[in-house]
Short mmCIF file of C-alpha atoms in Angstrom, two decimals:
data_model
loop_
_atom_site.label_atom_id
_atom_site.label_comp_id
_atom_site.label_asym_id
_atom_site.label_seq_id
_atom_site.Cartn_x
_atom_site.Cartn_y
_atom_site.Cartn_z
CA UNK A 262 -69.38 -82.93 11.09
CA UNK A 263 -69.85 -79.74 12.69
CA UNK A 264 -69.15 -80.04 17.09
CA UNK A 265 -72.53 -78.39 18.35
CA UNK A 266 -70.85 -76.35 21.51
CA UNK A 267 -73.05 -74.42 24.27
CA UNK A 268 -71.60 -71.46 26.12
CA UNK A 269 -73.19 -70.58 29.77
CA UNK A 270 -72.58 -66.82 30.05
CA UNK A 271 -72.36 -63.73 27.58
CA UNK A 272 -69.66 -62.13 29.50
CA UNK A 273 -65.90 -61.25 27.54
CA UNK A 274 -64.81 -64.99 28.72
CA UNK A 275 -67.97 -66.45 27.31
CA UNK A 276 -68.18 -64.13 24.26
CA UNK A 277 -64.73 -64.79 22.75
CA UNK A 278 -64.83 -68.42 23.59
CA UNK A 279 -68.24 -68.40 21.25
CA UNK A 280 -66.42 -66.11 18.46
CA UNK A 281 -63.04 -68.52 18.75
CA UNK A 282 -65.23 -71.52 18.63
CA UNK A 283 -67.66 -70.56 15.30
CA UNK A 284 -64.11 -69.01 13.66
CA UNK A 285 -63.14 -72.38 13.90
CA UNK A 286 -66.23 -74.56 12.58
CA UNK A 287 -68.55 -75.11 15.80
CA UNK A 288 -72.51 -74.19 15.90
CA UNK A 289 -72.54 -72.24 18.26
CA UNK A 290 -75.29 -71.00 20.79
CA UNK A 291 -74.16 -68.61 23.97
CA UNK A 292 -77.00 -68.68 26.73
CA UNK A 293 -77.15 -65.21 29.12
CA UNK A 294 -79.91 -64.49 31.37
CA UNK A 295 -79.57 -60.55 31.39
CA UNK A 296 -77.05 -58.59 29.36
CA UNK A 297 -74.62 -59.56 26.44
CA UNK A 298 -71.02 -58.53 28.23
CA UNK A 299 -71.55 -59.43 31.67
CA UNK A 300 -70.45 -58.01 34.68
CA UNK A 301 -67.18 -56.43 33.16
CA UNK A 302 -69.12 -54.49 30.47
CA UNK A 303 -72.27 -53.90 32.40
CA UNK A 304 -71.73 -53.53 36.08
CA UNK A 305 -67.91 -53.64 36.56
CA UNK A 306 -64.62 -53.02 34.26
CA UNK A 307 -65.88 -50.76 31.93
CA UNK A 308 -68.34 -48.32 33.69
CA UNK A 309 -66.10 -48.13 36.51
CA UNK A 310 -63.38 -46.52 33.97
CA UNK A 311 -65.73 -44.52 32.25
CA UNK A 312 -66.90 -43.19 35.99
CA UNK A 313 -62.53 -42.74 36.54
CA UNK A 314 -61.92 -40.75 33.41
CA UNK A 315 -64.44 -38.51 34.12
CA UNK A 316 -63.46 -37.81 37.49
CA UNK A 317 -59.55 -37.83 36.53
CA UNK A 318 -60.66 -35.30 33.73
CA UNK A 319 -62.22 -32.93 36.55
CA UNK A 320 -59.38 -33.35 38.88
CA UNK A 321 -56.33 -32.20 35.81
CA UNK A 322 -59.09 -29.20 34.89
CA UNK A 323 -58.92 -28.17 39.13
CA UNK A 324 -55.26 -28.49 38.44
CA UNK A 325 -54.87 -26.55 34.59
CA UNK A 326 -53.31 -23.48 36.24
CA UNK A 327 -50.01 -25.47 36.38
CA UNK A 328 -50.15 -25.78 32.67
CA UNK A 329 -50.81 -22.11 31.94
CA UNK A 330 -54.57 -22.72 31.47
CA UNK A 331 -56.71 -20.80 33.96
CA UNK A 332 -60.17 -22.42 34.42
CA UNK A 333 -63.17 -20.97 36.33
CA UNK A 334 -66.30 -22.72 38.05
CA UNK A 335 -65.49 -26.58 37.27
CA UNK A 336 -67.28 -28.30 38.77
CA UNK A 337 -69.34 -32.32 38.68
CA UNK A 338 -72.42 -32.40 36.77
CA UNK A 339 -73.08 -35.94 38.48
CA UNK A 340 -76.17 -36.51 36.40
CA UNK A 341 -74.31 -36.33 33.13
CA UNK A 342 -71.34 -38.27 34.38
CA UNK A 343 -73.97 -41.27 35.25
CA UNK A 344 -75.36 -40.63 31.71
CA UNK A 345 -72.12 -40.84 29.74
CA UNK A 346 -71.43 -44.04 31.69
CA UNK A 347 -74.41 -45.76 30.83
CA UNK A 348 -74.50 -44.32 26.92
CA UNK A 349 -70.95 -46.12 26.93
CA UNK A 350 -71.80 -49.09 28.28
CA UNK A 351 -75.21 -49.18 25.42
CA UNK A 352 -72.94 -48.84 22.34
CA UNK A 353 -70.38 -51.47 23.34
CA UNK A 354 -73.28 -53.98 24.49
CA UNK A 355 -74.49 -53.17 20.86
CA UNK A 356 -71.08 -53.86 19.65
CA UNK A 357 -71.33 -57.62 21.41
CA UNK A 358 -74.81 -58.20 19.79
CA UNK A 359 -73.36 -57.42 16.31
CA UNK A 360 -70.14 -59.72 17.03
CA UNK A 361 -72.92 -62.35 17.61
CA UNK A 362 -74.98 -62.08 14.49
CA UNK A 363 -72.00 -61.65 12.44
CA UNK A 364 -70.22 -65.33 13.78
CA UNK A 365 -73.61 -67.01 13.28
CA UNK A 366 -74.03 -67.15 17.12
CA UNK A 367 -76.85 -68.23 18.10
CA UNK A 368 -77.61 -66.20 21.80
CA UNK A 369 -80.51 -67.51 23.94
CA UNK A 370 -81.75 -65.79 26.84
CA UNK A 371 -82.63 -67.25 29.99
CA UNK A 372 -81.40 -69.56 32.54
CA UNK A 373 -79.18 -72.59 32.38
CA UNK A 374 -79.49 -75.84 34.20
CA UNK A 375 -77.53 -79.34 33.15
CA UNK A 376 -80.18 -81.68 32.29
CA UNK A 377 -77.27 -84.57 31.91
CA UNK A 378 -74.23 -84.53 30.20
CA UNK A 379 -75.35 -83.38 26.35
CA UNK A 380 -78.09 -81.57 27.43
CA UNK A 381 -79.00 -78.17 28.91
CA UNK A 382 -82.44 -76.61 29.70
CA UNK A 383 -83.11 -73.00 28.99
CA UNK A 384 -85.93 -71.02 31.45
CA UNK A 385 -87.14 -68.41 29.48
CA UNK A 386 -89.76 -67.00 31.72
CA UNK A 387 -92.60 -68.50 29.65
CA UNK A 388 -90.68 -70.89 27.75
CA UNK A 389 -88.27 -73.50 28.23
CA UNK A 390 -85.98 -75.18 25.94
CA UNK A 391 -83.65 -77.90 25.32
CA UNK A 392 -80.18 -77.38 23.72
CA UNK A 393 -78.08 -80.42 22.62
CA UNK A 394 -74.75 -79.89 22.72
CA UNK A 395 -70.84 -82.36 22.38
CA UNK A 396 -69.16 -79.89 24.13
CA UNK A 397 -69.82 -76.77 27.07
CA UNK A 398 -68.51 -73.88 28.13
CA UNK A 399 -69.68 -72.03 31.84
CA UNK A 400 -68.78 -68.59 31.62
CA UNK A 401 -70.68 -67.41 34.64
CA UNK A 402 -68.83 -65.43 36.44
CA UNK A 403 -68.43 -64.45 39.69
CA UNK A 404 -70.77 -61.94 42.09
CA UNK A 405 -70.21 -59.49 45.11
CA UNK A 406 -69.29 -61.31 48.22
CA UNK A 407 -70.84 -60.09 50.97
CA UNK A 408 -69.75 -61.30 54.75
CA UNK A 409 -71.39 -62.37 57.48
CA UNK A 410 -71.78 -58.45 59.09
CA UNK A 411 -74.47 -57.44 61.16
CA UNK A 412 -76.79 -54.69 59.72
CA UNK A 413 -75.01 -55.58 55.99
CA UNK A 414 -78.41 -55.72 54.77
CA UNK A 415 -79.61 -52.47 55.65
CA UNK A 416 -80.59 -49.65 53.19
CA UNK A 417 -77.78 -47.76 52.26
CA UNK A 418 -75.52 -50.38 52.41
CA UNK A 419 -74.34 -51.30 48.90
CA UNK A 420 -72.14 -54.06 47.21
CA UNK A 421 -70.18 -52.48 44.17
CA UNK A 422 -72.94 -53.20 41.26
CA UNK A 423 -75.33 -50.54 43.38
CA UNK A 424 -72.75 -48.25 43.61
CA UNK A 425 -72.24 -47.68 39.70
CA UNK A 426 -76.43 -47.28 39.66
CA UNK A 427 -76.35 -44.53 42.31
CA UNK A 428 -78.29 -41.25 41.04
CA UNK A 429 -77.13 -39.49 43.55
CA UNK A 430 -73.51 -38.37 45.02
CA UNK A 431 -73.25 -39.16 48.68
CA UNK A 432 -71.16 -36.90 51.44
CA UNK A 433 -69.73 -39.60 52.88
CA UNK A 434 -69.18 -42.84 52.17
CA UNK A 435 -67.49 -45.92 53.83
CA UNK A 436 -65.57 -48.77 52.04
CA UNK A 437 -65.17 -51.78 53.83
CA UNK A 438 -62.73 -53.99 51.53
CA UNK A 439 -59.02 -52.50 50.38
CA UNK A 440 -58.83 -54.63 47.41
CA UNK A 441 -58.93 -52.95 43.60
CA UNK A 442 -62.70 -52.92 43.75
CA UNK A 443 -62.93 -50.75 46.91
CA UNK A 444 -59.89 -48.74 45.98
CA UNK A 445 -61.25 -47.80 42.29
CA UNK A 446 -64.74 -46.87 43.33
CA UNK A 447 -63.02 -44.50 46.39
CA UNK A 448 -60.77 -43.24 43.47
CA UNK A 449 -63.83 -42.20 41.67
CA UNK A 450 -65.77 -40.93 44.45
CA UNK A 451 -62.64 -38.99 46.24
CA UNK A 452 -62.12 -37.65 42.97
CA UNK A 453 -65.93 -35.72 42.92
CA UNK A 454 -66.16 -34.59 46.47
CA UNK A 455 -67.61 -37.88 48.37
CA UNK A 456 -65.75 -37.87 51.75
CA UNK A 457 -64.47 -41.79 51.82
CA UNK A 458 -63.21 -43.98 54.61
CA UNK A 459 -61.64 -47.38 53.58
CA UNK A 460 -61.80 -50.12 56.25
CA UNK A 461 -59.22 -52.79 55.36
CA UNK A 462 -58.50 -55.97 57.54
CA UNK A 463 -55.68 -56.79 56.61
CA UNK A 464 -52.29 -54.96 57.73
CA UNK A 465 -51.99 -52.85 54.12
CA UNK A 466 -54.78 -52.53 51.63
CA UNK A 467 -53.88 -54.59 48.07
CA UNK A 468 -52.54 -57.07 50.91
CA UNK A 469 -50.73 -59.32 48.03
CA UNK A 470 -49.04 -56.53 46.45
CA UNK A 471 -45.44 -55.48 47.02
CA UNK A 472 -45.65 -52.60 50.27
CA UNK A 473 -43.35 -50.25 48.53
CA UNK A 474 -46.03 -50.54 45.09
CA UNK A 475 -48.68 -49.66 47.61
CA UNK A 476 -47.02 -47.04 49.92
CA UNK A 477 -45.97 -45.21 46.61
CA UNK A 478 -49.85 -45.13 45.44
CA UNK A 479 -50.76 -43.85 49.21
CA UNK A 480 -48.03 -40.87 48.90
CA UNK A 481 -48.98 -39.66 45.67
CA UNK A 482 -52.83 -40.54 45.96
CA UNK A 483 -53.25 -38.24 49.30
CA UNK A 484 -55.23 -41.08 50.19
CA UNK A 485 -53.35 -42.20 53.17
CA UNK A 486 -55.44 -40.39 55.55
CA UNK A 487 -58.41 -42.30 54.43
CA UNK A 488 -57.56 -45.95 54.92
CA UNK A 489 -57.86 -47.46 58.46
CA UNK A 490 -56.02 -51.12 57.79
CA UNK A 491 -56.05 -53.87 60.62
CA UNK A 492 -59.60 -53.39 60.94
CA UNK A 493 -62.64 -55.46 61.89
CA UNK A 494 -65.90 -54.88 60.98
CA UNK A 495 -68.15 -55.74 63.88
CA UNK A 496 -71.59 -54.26 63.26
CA UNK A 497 -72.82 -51.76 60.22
CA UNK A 498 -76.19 -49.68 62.33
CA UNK A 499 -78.51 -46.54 61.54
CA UNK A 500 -77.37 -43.68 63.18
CA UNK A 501 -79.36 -40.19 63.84
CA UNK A 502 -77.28 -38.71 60.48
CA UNK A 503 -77.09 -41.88 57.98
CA UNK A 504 -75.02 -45.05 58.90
CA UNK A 505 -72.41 -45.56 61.73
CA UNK A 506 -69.91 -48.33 61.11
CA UNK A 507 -68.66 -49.84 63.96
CA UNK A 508 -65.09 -51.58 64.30
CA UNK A 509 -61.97 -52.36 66.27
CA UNK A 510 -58.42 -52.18 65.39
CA UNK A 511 -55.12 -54.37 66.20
CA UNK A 512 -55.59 -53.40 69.98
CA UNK A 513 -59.27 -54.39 70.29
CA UNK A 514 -60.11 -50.68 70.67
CA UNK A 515 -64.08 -49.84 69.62
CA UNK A 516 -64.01 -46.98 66.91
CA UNK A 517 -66.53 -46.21 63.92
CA UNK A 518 -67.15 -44.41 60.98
CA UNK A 519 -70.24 -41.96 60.89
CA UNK A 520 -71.47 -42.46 56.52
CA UNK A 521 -74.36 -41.76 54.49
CA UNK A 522 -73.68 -44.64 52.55
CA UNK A 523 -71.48 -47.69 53.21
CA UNK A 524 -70.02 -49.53 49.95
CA UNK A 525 -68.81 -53.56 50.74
CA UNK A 526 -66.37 -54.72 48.34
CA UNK A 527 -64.99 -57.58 49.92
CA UNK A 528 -64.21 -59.52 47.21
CA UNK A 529 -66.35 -61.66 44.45
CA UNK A 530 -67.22 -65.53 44.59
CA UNK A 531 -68.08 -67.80 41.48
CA UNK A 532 -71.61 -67.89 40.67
CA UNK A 533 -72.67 -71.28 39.66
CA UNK A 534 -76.70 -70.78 40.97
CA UNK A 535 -79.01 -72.98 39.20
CA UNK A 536 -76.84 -74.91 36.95
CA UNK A 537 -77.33 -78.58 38.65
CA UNK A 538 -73.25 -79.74 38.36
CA UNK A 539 -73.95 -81.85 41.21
CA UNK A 540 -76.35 -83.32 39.41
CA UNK A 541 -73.92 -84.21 36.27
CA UNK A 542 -70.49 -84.72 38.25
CA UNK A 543 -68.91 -81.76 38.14
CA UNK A 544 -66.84 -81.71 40.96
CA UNK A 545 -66.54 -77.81 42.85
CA UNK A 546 -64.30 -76.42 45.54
CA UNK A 547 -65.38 -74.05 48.12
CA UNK A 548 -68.14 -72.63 45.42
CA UNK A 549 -64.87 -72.78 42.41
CA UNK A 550 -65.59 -75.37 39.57
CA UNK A 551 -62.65 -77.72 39.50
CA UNK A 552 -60.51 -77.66 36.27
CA UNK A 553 -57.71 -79.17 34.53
CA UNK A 554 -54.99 -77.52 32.59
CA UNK A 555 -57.14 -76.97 29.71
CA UNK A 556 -60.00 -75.64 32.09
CA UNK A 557 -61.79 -79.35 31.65
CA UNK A 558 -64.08 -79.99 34.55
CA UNK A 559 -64.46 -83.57 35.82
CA UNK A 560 -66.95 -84.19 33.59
CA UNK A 561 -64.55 -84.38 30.16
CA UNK A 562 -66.58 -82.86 27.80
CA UNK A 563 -67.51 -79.48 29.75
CA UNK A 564 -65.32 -77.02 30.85
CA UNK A 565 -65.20 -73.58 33.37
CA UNK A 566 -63.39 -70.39 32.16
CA UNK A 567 -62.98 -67.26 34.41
CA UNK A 568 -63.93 -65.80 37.73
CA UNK A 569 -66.23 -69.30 38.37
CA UNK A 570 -63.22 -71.13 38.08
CA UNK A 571 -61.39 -68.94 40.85
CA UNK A 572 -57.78 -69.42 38.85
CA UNK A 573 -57.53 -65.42 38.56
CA UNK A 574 -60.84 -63.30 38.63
CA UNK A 575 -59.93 -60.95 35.33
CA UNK A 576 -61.79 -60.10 32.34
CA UNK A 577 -58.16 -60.67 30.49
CA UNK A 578 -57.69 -63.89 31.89
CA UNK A 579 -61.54 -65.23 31.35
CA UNK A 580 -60.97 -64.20 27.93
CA UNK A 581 -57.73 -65.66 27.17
CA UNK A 582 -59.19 -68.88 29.30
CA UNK A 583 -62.22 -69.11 26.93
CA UNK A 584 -60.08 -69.18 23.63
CA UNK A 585 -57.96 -71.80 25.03
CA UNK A 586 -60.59 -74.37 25.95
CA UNK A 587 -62.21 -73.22 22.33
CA UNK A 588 -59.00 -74.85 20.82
CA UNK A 589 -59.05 -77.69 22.88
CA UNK A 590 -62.82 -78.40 22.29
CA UNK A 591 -62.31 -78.63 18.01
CA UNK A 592 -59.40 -80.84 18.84
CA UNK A 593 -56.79 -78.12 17.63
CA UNK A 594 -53.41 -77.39 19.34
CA UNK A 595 -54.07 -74.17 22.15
CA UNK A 596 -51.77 -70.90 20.91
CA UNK A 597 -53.39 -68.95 23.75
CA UNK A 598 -51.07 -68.34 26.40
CA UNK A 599 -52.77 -68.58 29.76
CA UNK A 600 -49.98 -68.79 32.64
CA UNK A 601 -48.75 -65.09 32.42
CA UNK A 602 -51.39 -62.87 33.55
CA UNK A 603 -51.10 -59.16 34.38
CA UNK A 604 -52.81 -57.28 36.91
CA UNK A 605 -54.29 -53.92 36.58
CA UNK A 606 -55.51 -50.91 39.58
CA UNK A 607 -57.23 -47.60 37.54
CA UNK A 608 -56.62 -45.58 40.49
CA UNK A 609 -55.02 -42.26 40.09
CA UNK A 610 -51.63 -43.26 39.96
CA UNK A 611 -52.43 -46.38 38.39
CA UNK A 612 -50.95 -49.32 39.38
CA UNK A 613 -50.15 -52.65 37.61
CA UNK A 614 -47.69 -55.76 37.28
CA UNK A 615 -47.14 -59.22 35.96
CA UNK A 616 -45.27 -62.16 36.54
CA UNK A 617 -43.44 -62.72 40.25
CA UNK A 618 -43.80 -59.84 43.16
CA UNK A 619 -40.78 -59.63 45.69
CA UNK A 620 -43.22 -61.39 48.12
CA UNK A 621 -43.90 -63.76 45.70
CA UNK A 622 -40.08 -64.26 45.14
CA UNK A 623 -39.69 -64.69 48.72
CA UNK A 624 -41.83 -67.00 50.18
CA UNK A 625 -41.18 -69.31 46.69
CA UNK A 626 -37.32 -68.83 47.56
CA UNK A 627 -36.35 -67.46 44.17
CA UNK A 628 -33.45 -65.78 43.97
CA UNK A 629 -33.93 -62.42 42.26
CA UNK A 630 -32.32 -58.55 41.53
CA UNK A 631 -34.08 -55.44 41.09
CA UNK A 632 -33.77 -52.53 38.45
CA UNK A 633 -35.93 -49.81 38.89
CA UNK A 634 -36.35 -46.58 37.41
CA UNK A 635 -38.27 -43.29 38.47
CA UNK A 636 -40.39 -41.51 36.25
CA UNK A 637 -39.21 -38.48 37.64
CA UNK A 638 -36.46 -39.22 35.08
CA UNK A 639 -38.93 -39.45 32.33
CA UNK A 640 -38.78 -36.80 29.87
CA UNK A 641 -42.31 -37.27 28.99
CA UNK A 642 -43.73 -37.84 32.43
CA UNK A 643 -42.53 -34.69 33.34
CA UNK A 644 -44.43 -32.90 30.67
CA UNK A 645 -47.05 -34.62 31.20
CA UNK A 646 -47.19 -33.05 34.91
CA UNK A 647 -47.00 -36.69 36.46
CA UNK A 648 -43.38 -37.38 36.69
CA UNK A 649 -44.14 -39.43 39.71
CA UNK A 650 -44.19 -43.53 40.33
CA UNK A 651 -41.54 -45.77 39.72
CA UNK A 652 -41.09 -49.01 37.39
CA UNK A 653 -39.37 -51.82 39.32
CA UNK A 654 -38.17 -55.46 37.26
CA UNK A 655 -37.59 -58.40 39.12
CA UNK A 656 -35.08 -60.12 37.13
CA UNK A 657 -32.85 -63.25 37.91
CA UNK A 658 -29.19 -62.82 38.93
CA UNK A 659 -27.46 -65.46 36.94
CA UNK A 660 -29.25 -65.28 33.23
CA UNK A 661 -30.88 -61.46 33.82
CA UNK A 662 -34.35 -63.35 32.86
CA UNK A 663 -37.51 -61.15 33.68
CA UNK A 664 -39.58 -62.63 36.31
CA UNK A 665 -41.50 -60.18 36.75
CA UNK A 666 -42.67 -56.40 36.31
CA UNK A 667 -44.23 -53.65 39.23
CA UNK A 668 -45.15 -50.19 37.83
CA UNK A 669 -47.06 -47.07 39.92
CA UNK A 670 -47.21 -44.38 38.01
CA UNK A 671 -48.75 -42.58 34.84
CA UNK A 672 -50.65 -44.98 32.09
CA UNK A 673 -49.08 -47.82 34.34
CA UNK A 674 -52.27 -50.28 32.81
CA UNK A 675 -51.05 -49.56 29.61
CA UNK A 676 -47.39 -49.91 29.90
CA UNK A 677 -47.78 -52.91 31.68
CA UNK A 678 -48.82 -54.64 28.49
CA UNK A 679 -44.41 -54.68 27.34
CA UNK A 680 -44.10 -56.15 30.18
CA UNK A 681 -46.40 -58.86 29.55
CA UNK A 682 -44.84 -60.06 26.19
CA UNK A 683 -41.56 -59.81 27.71
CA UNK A 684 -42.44 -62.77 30.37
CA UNK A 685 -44.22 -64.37 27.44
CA UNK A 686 -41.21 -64.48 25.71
CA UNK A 687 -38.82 -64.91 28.17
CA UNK A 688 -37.10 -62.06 27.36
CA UNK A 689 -33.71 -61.31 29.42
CA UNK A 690 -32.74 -57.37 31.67
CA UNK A 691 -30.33 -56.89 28.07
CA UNK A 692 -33.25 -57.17 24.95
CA UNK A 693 -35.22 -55.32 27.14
CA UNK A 694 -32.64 -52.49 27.11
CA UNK A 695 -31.26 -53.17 24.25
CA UNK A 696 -34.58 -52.80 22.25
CA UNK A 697 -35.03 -49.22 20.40
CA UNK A 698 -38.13 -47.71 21.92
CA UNK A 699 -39.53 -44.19 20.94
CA UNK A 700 -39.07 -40.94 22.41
CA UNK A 701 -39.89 -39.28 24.25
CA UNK A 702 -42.96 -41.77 25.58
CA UNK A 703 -43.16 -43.55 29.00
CA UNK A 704 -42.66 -46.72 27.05
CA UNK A 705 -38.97 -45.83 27.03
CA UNK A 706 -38.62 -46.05 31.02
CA UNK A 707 -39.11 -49.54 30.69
CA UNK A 708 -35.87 -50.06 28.44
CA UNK A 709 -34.32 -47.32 30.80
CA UNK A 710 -35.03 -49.36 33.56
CA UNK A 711 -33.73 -52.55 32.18
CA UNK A 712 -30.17 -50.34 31.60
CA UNK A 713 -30.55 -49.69 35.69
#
C-alpha cells in the first residue's frame, strides 16, 4: 500500500524530497503558500546570481582593453538587469511546476497548520482543507532576521528580499551584516556604481572563515575600504539627505554612515509561523525544529529538512536533507550523503570550501598540514586575466587524508565541487595528485596543489 506523505514547503529542500518520495512509490502532495522554489529560486540564490553575472559581465567589458578589445559607453541599463532577473527566475519556477505534474505531485496552495499527528489543515483564503497523511516533511525555510535596532523599521531600510525588488539603483547604500548575504548583494551593487558601506560586528566579516581566505577576497575585491568590522549598530535615523546610521567601534567612539538606503542582512532564522508543533509535540530550539540523524522530529513520523532545522542554512544541504529523510520515510536504506557540506560566496573573487577550516582544526585539536597552490601559477587563470586567489588543502600529517578544502579565486563555487567528492570519498593528498586532470583548466590546480 502506497505511504500517503505531505511536504510543508515548495522550496529545492521540499521539492526534491516530493520528487525522491513519488520516484519511490509515495502519493505525494507538496503544500506552498506563495511560489513553487522558495526563497532560493524566488527571493535569494538564484536572482542574486543572475543580479552578479550581470554586474561581473559589466565590470570585464570596463576592463576589455586588457584583452585587446576596446569598448566605448558601457554602461548599467538597471531596468533591464531587474528584468532579466525576474524573466530567469519565471522560466525556472515554470521548470518546478512541470517537475510537479510530471511526478504526479499533487501541489496545494495555502497555509499549513498540524491538526494532530496524521492530519494537516490547508487555508486557502476561501477554502480550507484537510490532508491525511503517514508521514511529513516541513520544508519551510528560514526568513530575514532582523535585530532589535532602533529606527530598523523605517522606510528605506530593507532586509535582503527588498533589495532584489528595488526598481531603482541607490547612491549609497549601507550593509549592516558581513556574512555572504551582505557581502553578495554589496558585490552586486559595488559592481554598478552604488557607493556601499558594510558594518560588521564582529572583528572580520565571514567571521567563521579562515582570515587569510578573507583577507585574500579584501585585496583582490578593492573592497577593503568599505567594511568597518568591530562595529555596533546603535540607532538607524532620517537624516536631511536619506538615512544616517549611527554606530561605535572597539573604543566606544560614536561614528555613522550618511545612506540613501540601508540593507540588514544579519542573518536568517527558521520560519515555523502557523504550523501548531506545539500543539503535536514537536519539540523546537531557540525557533530550530529538533531532529535526529535522519532529520526525525520528536514526533516519529514527521520530520524537518533545511534552513528550519538550523543544521546548515543551504539550498545544497536542504536538498540533499530532503532526499535523505525521503529514503528513510519508504523504509529504504539513505544513499544521500549529508555530513559533508560545501560552502559557497559569489563575490567577485569567489570564495568557497568544504570539510575542516584551520580554525576549525584548531579549536577541535586536529592535527593537520597545508598544501596550497596560487593560481598565479595557473596556465589558464592567467589567460583568463584572473590569475589571482589561492587553493589551500588541509590534509592530515600521518595518512595525507583530506580534511578539508579553502579556495579564493576564479570559478572557486565550481571547483569546489572536486573537492567535495574527495572528502566524500576519503580521498588521500596522493589520488588527488595522482589523478590525470585536463589542461589547461583551473581544475588542474587542485591536483597541482595536492603535489605542493
Amino acid at each position: 500500500m502506497s505511504k500517503k506523505v505531505v511536504v510543508i514547503g515548495g522550496g529545492p529542500g521540499g521539492y526534491e524530497a516530493a520528487i525522491e518520495l513519488a520516484k519511490l512509490g509515495a502519493e505525494v502532495s507538496l503544500i506552498e503558500k506563495a511560489h513553487l522554489g522558495g526563497t532560493c529560486l524566488n527571493c535569494g540564490c538564484i536572482p542574486t546570481k543572475t543580479l552578479l553575472s550581470g554586474a561581473e559581465t559589466y565590470a570585464t567589458l570596463k576592463n576589455a582593453d586588457r584583452f585587446g578589445i576596446a569598448v566605448s559607453d558601457c554602461k548599467v541599463d538597471y531596468a533591464r538587469l531587474y528584468s532579466r532577473k525576474e524573466d530567469v527566475v519565471k522560466r525556472l519556477r515554470n521548470g518546478v511546476q512541470f517537475l510537479m505534474r510530471k511526478h504526479g505531485i499533487q501541489v496545494v496552495e495555502g497555509n499549513a497548520s498540524f491538526s494532530d499527528k496524521s492530519h494537516i489543515a490547508v487555508d486557502s483564503g476561501n477554502k480550507r482543507s484537510i490532508i491525511a497523511f503517514d508521514a511529513a516533511i516541513i520544508a519551510t525555510g528560514s526568513m530575514p532576521s532582523m535585530p532589535p535596532i532602533p529606527g530598523i523599521d523605517g522606510r528605506n531600510v530593507m532586509n535582503s528580499t527588498d533589495a532584489l525588488e528595488l526598481k531603482e539603483l541607490p547612491e549609497r547604500m549601507a550593509v549592516i551584516g558581513g556574512g555572504v548575504i551582505g557581502l553578495e548583494l554589496s558585490a552586486f551593487f559595488s559592481k554598478i556604481g552604488t557607493k556601499v558601506t558594510i558594518l560588521e560586528a564582529c572583528p572580520q566579516i565571514l567571521p567563521e572563515m579562515d582570515e587569510d581566505i578573507v583577507q585574500e577576497y579584501l585585496k583582490l575585491s578593492g573592497m577593503s575600504n568599505s567594511v568597518k568590522t568591530s562595529c555596533k549598530v546603535q540607532a538607524i535615523e532620517d537624516s536631511a539627505t536619506g538615512k544616517v546610521v549611527r554606530y561605535t567601534d572597539t573604543t566606544g567612539m560614536a561614528l555613522s554612515v550618511e545612506c540613501d538606503k540601508v540593507l540588514v542582512a544579519t542573518g536568517r532564522r527558521a520560519y515555523t509561523q502557523g504550523l501548531n508543533l506545539e500543539g503535536i509535540g514537536v519539540l523546537t530550539d531557540r525557533g530550530r525544529i529538533q531532529t535526529n540523524e535522519n532529520y526525525q522530529t520528536s514526533v516519529e513520523n514527521v520530520f524537518a529538512i533545511g534552513d528550519v532545522n538550523g543544521k546548515a542554512q543551504l539550498a545544497h544541504a536542504a536538498t540533499s536533507q530532503g532526499r535523505y529523510a525521503a529514503q528513510v520515510i519508504m523504509g529504504n536504506k539513505p544513499t544521500v550523503k549529508t555530513s559533508v557540506v560545501p560552502w559557497c560566496v559569489f563575490t567577485e573573487p569567489e570564495m568557497a570550501g568544504v570539510g575542516l577550516s584551520e580554525k576549525q582544526a584548531k579549536k577541535a585539536g586536529v592535527a593537520y598540514e597545508i598544501a596550497q597552490f596560487s593560481f598565479a601559477a595557473s596556465g589558464k587563470a592567467m589567460s583568463m586575466g584572473k590569475a589571482e586567489g589561492f587553493i589551500k588543502i588541509l590534509y592530515g600529517p600521518e595518512y595525507h587524508e583530506i580534511l578539508g578544502a579553502k579556495i579564493v579565486g576564479p570559478h572557486a563555487t565550481d571547483l569546489i565541487g572536486e573537492m567535495v567528492l574527495a572528502l566524500s570519498l576519503e580521498t588521500t593528498l596522493e589520488e588527488l595528485a595522482d589523478t590525470m586532470h585536463p589542461h589547461p583548466t583551473l581544475c588542474e590546480a587542485l591536483a597541482d596543489a595536492a603535489r605542493q
